[in-house]
Amino acid sequence: MADLLEAGGLRLVEVAPPVVPAELRTAMDREWDAAVLANPALFDGPVAVCAGLSREAPDGLLVSWSRVTYRYFALRRVPGATAPRSLFVSVVQPAHDGRVLVGRMSSSTSAPGRWQFPGGSVEPPTGDEPLDEPALRRHAAVELAEETGVDVPAADLTRCLVTHGEDGQVGVHYLAPPLPASFLQDSFTALVAAETARGRASEFDRLAFVGSPADLPDLAGPHVGYLDPVVRWASRRVGS
């Protein structure tokens, strides 16, 4: 589960990356190598992780973040290690009937079979570019297009919630304008066909539309911890 936080502003500040002792780094590398062997699609690219979340006056949230690479998440499988906490974005995409779109992660991803909103881990900026709210919004729009084929301008996304999970993971969630369910499904079908033609697997292997938490048990497989509370929020705010 996750706590739902609403805020008027969101500020991101970069801090030093976590220090991993040599013995834990060796174990981390061993776990990462095993994960890659099991799933060669895994890529040790740069990723931003959450170092802290706090309230700021008068109505803001401060997110501290650090630069690491995806192999650091292998610390979750190392006894005695403190793993970095994810910082991610997601998009709540409603259909015109008030239901919202969710997707199931494909077998080529790091979480096969898991149901979630379109989204993903935040990537750190390059050069002098800042990691700020406009950057998060752009990243959310890219994730929506890459995972569903639905191309929504970043400017049309509105931050609606920040979630803080029991494990410390922080998600920044954006609300997209409603679109016809048939258009959303057709866009996804076209994306899957295009990826298949390129010899690649899509990140989602299936879409579904849910109107309330009562619909979630019909989705066979694991769900991300924030799914139930965010769907509950959406059913009150965008439901028919």
PDB file of C-alpha atoms in Angstrom:
ATOM      1  CA  MET A   1       0.000   0.000   0.000  1.00  0.00           C
ATOM      2  CA  ALA A   2       0.984   3.646  -0.272  1.00  0.00           C
ATOM      3  CA  ASP A   3       0.100   6.981   1.293  1.00  0.00           C
ATOM      4  CA  LEU A   4      -1.488   9.517  -1.062  1.00  0.00           C
ATOM      5  CA  LEU A   5      -0.081  13.033  -0.811  1.00  0.00           C
ATOM      6  CA  GLU A   6      -1.414  16.157  -2.497  1.00  0.00           C
ATOM      7  CA  ALA A   7       0.706  19.284  -2.725  1.00  0.00           C
ATOM      8  CA  GLY A   8       0.647  22.651  -4.400  1.00  0.00           C
ATOM      9  CA  GLY A   9       4.324  22.479  -5.330  1.00  0.00           C
ATOM     10  CA  LEU A  10       7.040  19.905  -5.871  1.00  0.00           C
ATOM     11  CA  ARG A  11      10.757  20.648  -5.557  1.00  0.00           C
ATOM     12  CA  LEU A  12      13.569  18.209  -6.388  1.00  0.00           C
ATOM     13  CA  VAL A  13      17.090  18.535  -4.997  1.00  0.00           C
ATOM     14  CA  GLU A  14      20.057  16.334  -5.937  1.00  0.00           C
ATOM     15  CA  VAL A  15      22.144  14.847  -3.106  1.00  0.00           C
ATOM     16  CA  ALA A  16      25.184  12.561  -3.015  1.00  0.00           C
ATOM     17  CA  PRO A  17      24.609   8.935  -4.054  1.00  0.00           C
ATOM     18  CA  PRO A  18      24.517   6.238  -1.365  1.00  0.00           C
ATOM     19  CA  VAL A  19      27.819   4.695  -0.286  1.00  0.00           C
ATOM     20  CA  VAL A  20      27.902   0.911  -0.694  1.00  0.00           C
ATOM     21  CA  PRO A  21      30.619  -0.914   1.325  1.00  0.00           C
ATOM     22  CA  ALA A  22      32.943  -3.131  -0.709  1.00  0.00           C
ATOM     23  CA  GLU A  23      31.536  -6.438   0.576  1.00  0.00           C
ATOM     24  CA  LEU A  24      27.959  -5.382  -0.209  1.00  0.00           C
ATOM     25  CA  ARG A  25      28.997  -4.060  -3.619  1.00  0.00           C
ATOM     26  CA  THR A  26      30.442  -7.493  -4.461  1.00  0.00           C
ATOM     27  CA  ALA A  27      27.171  -9.139  -3.442  1.00  0.00           C
ATOM     28  CA  MET A  28      25.219  -6.506  -5.385  1.00  0.00           C
ATOM     29  CA  ASP A  29      27.234  -7.178  -8.539  1.00  0.00           C
ATOM     30  CA  ARG A  30      26.735 -10.927  -8.116  1.00  0.00           C
ATOM     31  CA  GLU A  31      22.954 -10.508  -7.779  1.00  0.00           C
ATOM     32  CA  TRP A  32      22.841  -8.171 -10.770  1.00  0.00           C
ATOM     33  CA  ASP A  33      24.804 -10.591 -12.948  1.00  0.00           C
ATOM     34  CA  ALA A  34      22.389 -13.376 -11.972  1.00  0.00           C
ATOM     35  CA  ALA A  35      19.403 -11.174 -12.838  1.00  0.00           C
ATOM     36  CA  VAL A  36      20.872 -10.331 -16.259  1.00  0.00           C
ATOM     37  CA  LEU A  37      21.563 -13.995 -16.912  1.00  0.00           C
ATOM     38  CA  ALA A  38      17.893 -14.746 -16.198  1.00  0.00           C
ATOM     39  CA  ASN A  39      16.673 -11.747 -18.218  1.00  0.00           C
ATOM     40  CA  PRO A  40      19.207 -10.454 -20.798  1.00  0.00           C
ATOM     41  CA  ALA A  41      16.927  -7.496 -21.571  1.00  0.00           C
ATOM     42  CA  LEU A  42      17.943  -5.830 -18.293  1.00  0.00           C
ATOM     43  CA  PHE A  43      20.147  -2.761 -18.797  1.00  0.00           C
ATOM     44  CA  ASP A  44      22.377  -1.111 -16.214  1.00  0.00           C
ATOM     45  CA  GLY A  45      21.541   2.428 -17.275  1.00  0.00           C
ATOM     46  CA  PRO A  46      21.406   5.591 -15.151  1.00  0.00           C
ATOM     47  CA  VAL A  47      18.449   6.053 -12.823  1.00  0.00           C
ATOM     48  CA  ALA A  48      17.394   8.574 -10.198  1.00  0.00           C
ATOM     49  CA  VAL A  49      16.493   7.195  -6.774  1.00  0.00           C
ATOM     50  CA  CYS A  50      14.696   8.778  -3.852  1.00  0.00           C
ATOM     51  CA  ALA A  51      16.908   9.834  -0.941  1.00  0.00           C
ATOM     52  CA  GLY A  52      14.160  11.558   1.050  1.00  0.00           C
ATOM     53  CA  LEU A  53      10.684  13.073   1.051  1.00  0.00           C
ATOM     54  CA  SER A  54       9.522  15.907   3.289  1.00  0.00           C
ATOM     55  CA  ARG A  55       6.929  18.653   3.517  1.00  0.00           C
ATOM     56  CA  GLU A  56       7.788  22.264   2.689  1.00  0.00           C
ATOM     57  CA  ALA A  57       5.801  25.318   3.733  1.00  0.00           C
ATOM     58  CA  PRO A  58       3.279  26.435   2.811  1.00  0.00           C
ATOM     59  CA  ASP A  59       1.967  23.534   0.681  1.00  0.00           C
ATOM     60  CA  GLY A  60       4.867  21.817  -1.020  1.00  0.00           C
ATOM     61  CA  LEU A  61       6.857  18.611  -1.099  1.00  0.00           C
ATOM     62  CA  LEU A  62      10.640  18.289  -1.260  1.00  0.00           C
ATOM     63  CA  VAL A  63      12.079  15.204  -2.963  1.00  0.00           C
ATOM     64  CA  SER A  64      15.798  14.547  -2.489  1.00  0.00           C
ATOM     65  CA  TRP A  65      17.271  12.326  -5.202  1.00  0.00           C
ATOM     66  CA  SER A  66      20.572  10.693  -6.173  1.00  0.00           C
ATOM     67  CA  ARG A  67      22.166   9.303  -9.341  1.00  0.00           C
ATOM     68  CA  VAL A  68      22.865   5.574  -9.441  1.00  0.00           C
ATOM     69  CA  THR A  69      22.404   2.782 -11.992  1.00  0.00           C
ATOM     70  CA  TYR A  70      19.846   0.005 -12.118  1.00  0.00           C
ATOM     71  CA  ARG A  71      22.237  -2.564 -10.633  1.00  0.00           C
ATOM     72  CA  TYR A  72      21.846  -0.800  -7.266  1.00  0.00           C
ATOM     73  CA  PHE A  73      18.331  -2.205  -7.064  1.00  0.00           C
ATOM     74  CA  ALA A  74      19.928  -5.661  -6.782  1.00  0.00           C
ATOM     75  CA  LEU A  75      20.713  -4.662  -3.183  1.00  0.00           C
ATOM     76  CA  ARG A  76      17.082  -5.561  -2.441  1.00  0.00           C
ATOM     77  CA  ARG A  77      18.179  -9.195  -2.650  1.00  0.00           C
ATOM     78  CA  VAL A  78      21.315  -8.795  -0.505  1.00  0.00           C
ATOM     79  CA  PRO A  79      20.781  -9.628   3.195  1.00  0.00           C
ATOM     80  CA  GLY A  80      21.734  -6.743   5.472  1.00  0.00           C
ATOM     81  CA  ALA A  81      21.911  -4.171   2.662  1.00  0.00           C
ATOM     82  CA  THR A  82      19.903  -0.969   2.430  1.00  0.00           C
ATOM     83  CA  ALA A  83      18.513  -0.771  -1.094  1.00  0.00           C
ATOM     84  CA  PRO A  84      17.842   2.547  -2.830  1.00  0.00           C
ATOM     85  CA  ARG A  85      14.224   3.640  -3.033  1.00  0.00           C
ATOM     86  CA  SER A  86      12.605   4.090  -6.410  1.00  0.00           C
ATOM     87  CA  LEU A  87      11.561   7.479  -7.754  1.00  0.00           C
ATOM     88  CA  PHE A  88       9.060   6.988 -10.548  1.00  0.00           C
ATOM     89  CA  VAL A  89       6.342   8.691 -12.567  1.00  0.00           C
ATOM     90  CA  SER A  90       3.058   7.295 -13.800  1.00  0.00           C
ATOM     91  CA  VAL A  91       0.067   8.462 -15.821  1.00  0.00           C
ATOM     92  CA  VAL A  92      -3.571   8.003 -14.852  1.00  0.00           C
ATOM     93  CA  GLN A  93      -5.203   7.799 -18.291  1.00  0.00           C
ATOM     94  CA  PRO A  94      -9.019   7.883 -18.085  1.00  0.00           C
ATOM     95  CA  ALA A  95     -11.408   6.651 -20.731  1.00  0.00           C
ATOM     96  CA  HIS A  96     -14.515   8.689 -21.473  1.00  0.00           C
ATOM     97  CA  ASP A  97     -16.611   6.336 -19.332  1.00  0.00           C
ATOM     98  CA  GLY A  98     -14.551   7.141 -16.222  1.00  0.00           C
ATOM     99  CA  ARG A  99     -12.539   3.938 -16.092  1.00  0.00           C
ATOM    100  CA  VAL A 100      -8.745   4.222 -16.056  1.00  0.00           C
ATOM    101  CA  LEU A 101      -6.166   2.327 -18.073  1.00  0.00           C
ATOM    102  CA  VAL A 102      -3.772  -0.153 -16.454  1.00  0.00           C
ATOM    103  CA  GLY A 103      -1.220  -2.428 -18.091  1.00  0.00           C
ATOM    104  CA  ARG A 104       0.424  -5.770 -17.375  1.00  0.00           C
ATOM    105  CA  MET A 105       4.224  -5.875 -17.619  1.00  0.00           C
ATOM    106  CA  SER A 106       5.522  -8.303 -20.233  1.00  0.00           C
ATOM    107  CA  SER A 107       7.904 -11.200 -19.674  1.00  0.00           C
ATOM    108  CA  SER A 108      10.836  -9.158 -21.018  1.00  0.00           C
ATOM    109  CA  THR A 109      10.635  -6.603 -18.186  1.00  0.00           C
ATOM    110  CA  SER A 110      12.022  -6.665 -14.645  1.00  0.00           C
ATOM    111  CA  ALA A 111       8.528  -7.277 -13.190  1.00  0.00           C
ATOM    112  CA  PRO A 112       6.724  -9.713 -15.518  1.00  0.00           C
ATOM    113  CA  GLY A 113       2.997 -10.085 -14.957  1.00  0.00           C
ATOM    114  CA  ARG A 114       2.711  -7.029 -12.686  1.00  0.00           C
ATOM    115  CA  TRP A 115      -0.232  -4.653 -13.180  1.00  0.00           C
ATOM    116  CA  GLN A 116       0.420  -0.919 -12.957  1.00  0.00           C
ATOM    117  CA  PHE A 117      -0.284   2.431 -14.549  1.00  0.00           C
ATOM    118  CA  PRO A 118       1.876   3.451 -17.513  1.00  0.00           C
ATOM    119  CA  GLY A 119       5.102   4.885 -16.138  1.00  0.00           C
ATOM    120  CA  GLY A 120       8.579   4.064 -15.007  1.00  0.00           C
ATOM    121  CA  SER A 121      11.666   4.997 -13.040  1.00  0.00           C
ATOM    122  CA  VAL A 122      12.935   8.548 -13.405  1.00  0.00           C
ATOM    123  CA  GLU A 123      16.139   9.002 -15.372  1.00  0.00           C
ATOM    124  CA  PRO A 124      18.644  11.651 -14.225  1.00  0.00           C
ATOM    125  CA  PRO A 125      19.157  14.624 -16.530  1.00  0.00           C
ATOM    126  CA  THR A 126      22.195  15.022 -18.740  1.00  0.00           C
ATOM    127  CA  GLY A 127      24.476  18.030 -18.910  1.00  0.00           C
ATOM    128  CA  ASP A 128      23.134  21.132 -17.200  1.00  0.00           C
ATOM    129  CA  GLU A 129      19.480  20.148 -17.531  1.00  0.00           C
ATOM    130  CA  PRO A 130      17.628  20.220 -14.205  1.00  0.00           C
ATOM    131  CA  LEU A 131      15.485  17.454 -12.793  1.00  0.00           C
ATOM    132  CA  ASP A 132      12.365  19.453 -12.061  1.00  0.00           C
ATOM    133  CA  GLU A 133       8.631  19.134 -12.475  1.00  0.00           C
ATOM    134  CA  PRO A 134       8.594  19.928 -16.209  1.00  0.00           C
ATOM    135  CA  ALA A 135      11.206  17.169 -16.685  1.00  0.00           C
ATOM    136  CA  LEU A 136       9.040  14.709 -14.719  1.00  0.00           C
ATOM    137  CA  ARG A 137       6.010  15.640 -16.804  1.00  0.00           C
ATOM    138  CA  ARG A 138       7.945  15.090 -20.049  1.00  0.00           C
ATOM    139  CA  HIS A 139       9.187  11.744 -18.784  1.00  0.00           C
ATOM    140  CA  ALA A 140       5.646  10.689 -17.884  1.00  0.00           C
ATOM    141  CA  ALA A 141       4.418  11.568 -21.380  1.00  0.00           C
ATOM    142  CA  VAL A 142       7.244   9.522 -22.933  1.00  0.00           C
ATOM    143  CA  GLU A 143       6.430   6.512 -20.737  1.00  0.00           C
ATOM    144  CA  LEU A 144       2.750   6.701 -21.715  1.00  0.00           C
ATOM    145  CA  ALA A 145       3.643   6.744 -25.425  1.00  0.00           C
ATOM    146  CA  GLU A 146       6.269   3.986 -25.160  1.00  0.00           C
ATOM    147  CA  GLU A 147       4.051   1.630 -23.178  1.00  0.00           C
ATOM    148  CA  THR A 148       0.604   2.260 -24.691  1.00  0.00           C
ATOM    149  CA  GLY A 149       1.131   4.088 -28.003  1.00  0.00           C
ATOM    150  CA  VAL A 150      -0.954   7.015 -26.703  1.00  0.00           C
ATOM    151  CA  ASP A 151       0.766  10.311 -27.510  1.00  0.00           C
ATOM    152  CA  VAL A 152      -0.355  13.038 -25.091  1.00  0.00           C
ATOM    153  CA  PRO A 153       1.543  16.358 -24.976  1.00  0.00           C
ATOM    154  CA  ALA A 154       3.404  16.765 -21.702  1.00  0.00           C
ATOM    155  CA  ALA A 155       1.695  20.120 -21.182  1.00  0.00           C
ATOM    156  CA  ASP A 156      -1.671  18.327 -21.044  1.00  0.00           C
ATOM    157  CA  LEU A 157      -0.633  16.235 -18.034  1.00  0.00           C
ATOM    158  CA  THR A 158      -1.573  17.542 -14.581  1.00  0.00           C
ATOM    159  CA  ARG A 159       0.108  16.357 -11.414  1.00  0.00           C
ATOM    160  CA  CYS A 160      -2.593  14.815  -9.266  1.00  0.00           C
ATOM    161  CA  LEU A 161      -0.874  12.813  -6.537  1.00  0.00           C
ATOM    162  CA  VAL A 162       2.411  11.833  -4.971  1.00  0.00           C
ATOM    163  CA  THR A 163       2.530   8.374  -3.398  1.00  0.00           C
ATOM    164  CA  HIS A 164       4.854   7.289  -0.618  1.00  0.00           C
ATOM    165  CA  GLY A 165       5.021   3.520  -0.293  1.00  0.00           C
ATOM    166  CA  GLU A 166       5.688   1.476   2.833  1.00  0.00           C
ATOM    167  CA  ASP A 167       9.107   0.696   1.341  1.00  0.00           C
ATOM    168  CA  GLY A 168       9.875   4.403   0.912  1.00  0.00           C
ATOM    169  CA  GLN A 169       9.367   4.464  -2.859  1.00  0.00           C
ATOM    170  CA  VAL A 170       8.023   7.756  -4.177  1.00  0.00           C
ATOM    171  CA  GLY A 171       5.778   8.050  -7.215  1.00  0.00           C
ATOM    172  CA  VAL A 172       4.673  11.241  -8.945  1.00  0.00           C
ATOM    173  CA  HIS A 173       1.372  10.638 -10.736  1.00  0.00           C
ATOM    174  CA  TYR A 174      -0.085  12.710 -13.557  1.00  0.00           C
ATOM    175  CA  LEU A 175      -3.649  12.839 -14.828  1.00  0.00           C
ATOM    176  CA  ALA A 176      -4.164  12.796 -18.612  1.00  0.00           C
ATOM    177  CA  PRO A 177      -7.236  14.107 -20.477  1.00  0.00           C
ATOM    178  CA  PRO A 178      -9.972  11.476 -21.049  1.00  0.00           C
ATOM    179  CA  LEU A 179      -9.930   9.623 -24.376  1.00  0.00           C
ATOM    180  CA  PRO A 180     -12.252   6.988 -25.889  1.00  0.00           C
ATOM    181  CA  ALA A 181     -11.494   3.481 -24.615  1.00  0.00           C
ATOM    182  CA  SER A 182     -11.567   2.207 -28.199  1.00  0.00           C
ATOM    183  CA  PHE A 183      -8.892   4.734 -29.207  1.00  0.00           C
ATOM    184  CA  LEU A 184      -6.697   3.735 -26.270  1.00  0.00           C
ATOM    185  CA  GLN A 185      -7.018   0.041 -27.103  1.00  0.00           C
ATOM    186  CA  ASP A 186      -6.410   0.620 -30.829  1.00  0.00           C
ATOM    187  CA  SER A 187      -3.303   2.700 -30.054  1.00  0.00           C
ATOM    188  CA  PHE A 188      -1.929  -0.115 -27.911  1.00  0.00           C
ATOM    189  CA  THR A 189      -2.702  -2.750 -30.541  1.00  0.00           C
ATOM    190  CA  ALA A 190      -0.845  -0.689 -33.159  1.00  0.00           C
ATOM    191  CA  LEU A 191       2.129  -0.254 -30.811  1.00  0.00           C
ATOM    192  CA  VAL A 192       2.381  -4.004 -30.134  1.00  0.00           C
ATOM    193  CA  ALA A 193       2.215  -4.738 -33.873  1.00  0.00           C
ATOM    194  CA  ALA A 194       4.972  -2.202 -34.592  1.00  0.00           C
ATOM    195  CA  GLU A 195       7.224  -3.566 -31.832  1.00  0.00           C
ATOM    196  CA  THR A 196       6.654  -7.138 -33.003  1.00  0.00           C
ATOM    197  CA  ALA A 197       7.586  -6.141 -36.570  1.00  0.00           C
ATOM    198  CA  ARG A 198      10.882  -4.771 -35.183  1.00  0.00           C
ATOM    199  CA  GLY A 199      11.534  -8.028 -33.350  1.00  0.00           C
ATOM    200  CA  ARG A 200      10.959  -6.469 -29.938  1.00  0.00           C
ATOM    201  CA  ALA A 201       8.525  -7.139 -27.114  1.00  0.00           C
ATOM    202  CA  SER A 202       6.314  -4.332 -25.869  1.00  0.00           C
ATOM    203  CA  GLU A 203       6.662  -3.339 -22.210  1.00  0.00           C
ATOM    204  CA  PHE A 204       2.988  -4.105 -21.589  1.00  0.00           C
ATOM    205  CA  ASP A 205       1.521  -7.318 -22.946  1.00  0.00           C
ATOM    206  CA  ARG A 206      -2.071  -6.471 -22.045  1.00  0.00           C
ATOM    207  CA  LEU A 207      -4.292  -3.492 -21.159  1.00  0.00           C
ATOM    208  CA  ALA A 208      -7.373  -3.366 -18.964  1.00  0.00           C
ATOM    209  CA  PHE A 209      -9.781  -0.656 -17.811  1.00  0.00           C
ATOM    210  CA  VAL A 210     -10.837  -0.443 -14.174  1.00  0.00           C
ATOM    211  CA  GLY A 211     -13.503   1.722 -12.591  1.00  0.00           C
ATOM    212  CA  SER A 212     -12.908   1.019  -8.905  1.00  0.00           C
ATOM    213  CA  PRO A 213     -10.794  -1.141  -6.584  1.00  0.00           C
ATOM    214  CA  ALA A 214     -13.549  -3.768  -6.842  1.00  0.00           C
ATOM    215  CA  ASP A 215     -12.308  -4.452 -10.393  1.00  0.00           C
ATOM    216  CA  LEU A 216      -8.720  -5.179  -9.348  1.00  0.00           C
ATOM    217  CA  PRO A 217      -9.217  -8.817  -8.221  1.00  0.00           C
ATOM    218  CA  ASP A 218     -10.187  -9.600 -11.833  1.00  0.00           C
ATOM    219  CA  LEU A 219      -6.614  -8.740 -12.876  1.00  0.00           C
ATOM    220  CA  ALA A 220      -4.713 -11.992 -12.394  1.00  0.00           C
ATOM    221  CA  GLY A 221      -1.178 -11.463 -11.158  1.00  0.00           C
ATOM    222  CA  PRO A 222       0.648  -9.085  -8.795  1.00  0.00           C
ATOM    223  CA  HIS A 223      -0.251  -5.404  -8.540  1.00  0.00           C
ATOM    224  CA  VAL A 224       2.008  -2.484  -7.616  1.00  0.00           C
ATOM    225  CA  GLY A 225       1.376  -1.272  -4.076  1.00  0.00           C
ATOM    226  CA  TYR A 226       0.024   2.098  -5.160  1.00  0.00           C
ATOM    227  CA  LEU A 227      -2.546   0.680  -7.593  1.00  0.00           C
ATOM    228  CA  ASP A 228      -5.448   0.202  -5.167  1.00  0.00           C
ATOM    229  CA  PRO A 229      -5.293   3.670  -3.506  1.00  0.00           C
ATOM    230  CA  VAL A 230      -4.741   5.535  -6.776  1.00  0.00           C
ATOM    231  CA  VAL A 231      -7.597   3.669  -8.490  1.00  0.00           C
ATOM    232  CA  ARG A 232      -9.756   4.504  -5.458  1.00  0.00           C
ATOM    233  CA  TRP A 233      -8.801   8.180  -5.806  1.00  0.00           C
ATOM    234  CA  ALA A 234      -9.497   8.101  -9.556  1.00  0.00           C
ATOM    235  CA  SER A 235     -12.911   6.485  -9.054  1.00  0.00           C
ATOM    236  CA  ARG A 236     -13.937   9.499  -6.966  1.00  0.00           C
ATOM    237  CA  ARG A 237     -12.320  12.182  -9.117  1.00  0.00           C
ATOM    238  CA  VAL A 238     -12.706  10.995 -12.708  1.00  0.00           C
ATOM    239  CA  GLY A 239     -15.258   8.192 -12.444  1.00  0.00           C
ATOM    240  CA  SER A 240     -18.620   8.463 -14.143  1.00  0.00           C
TER     241      SER A 240
END
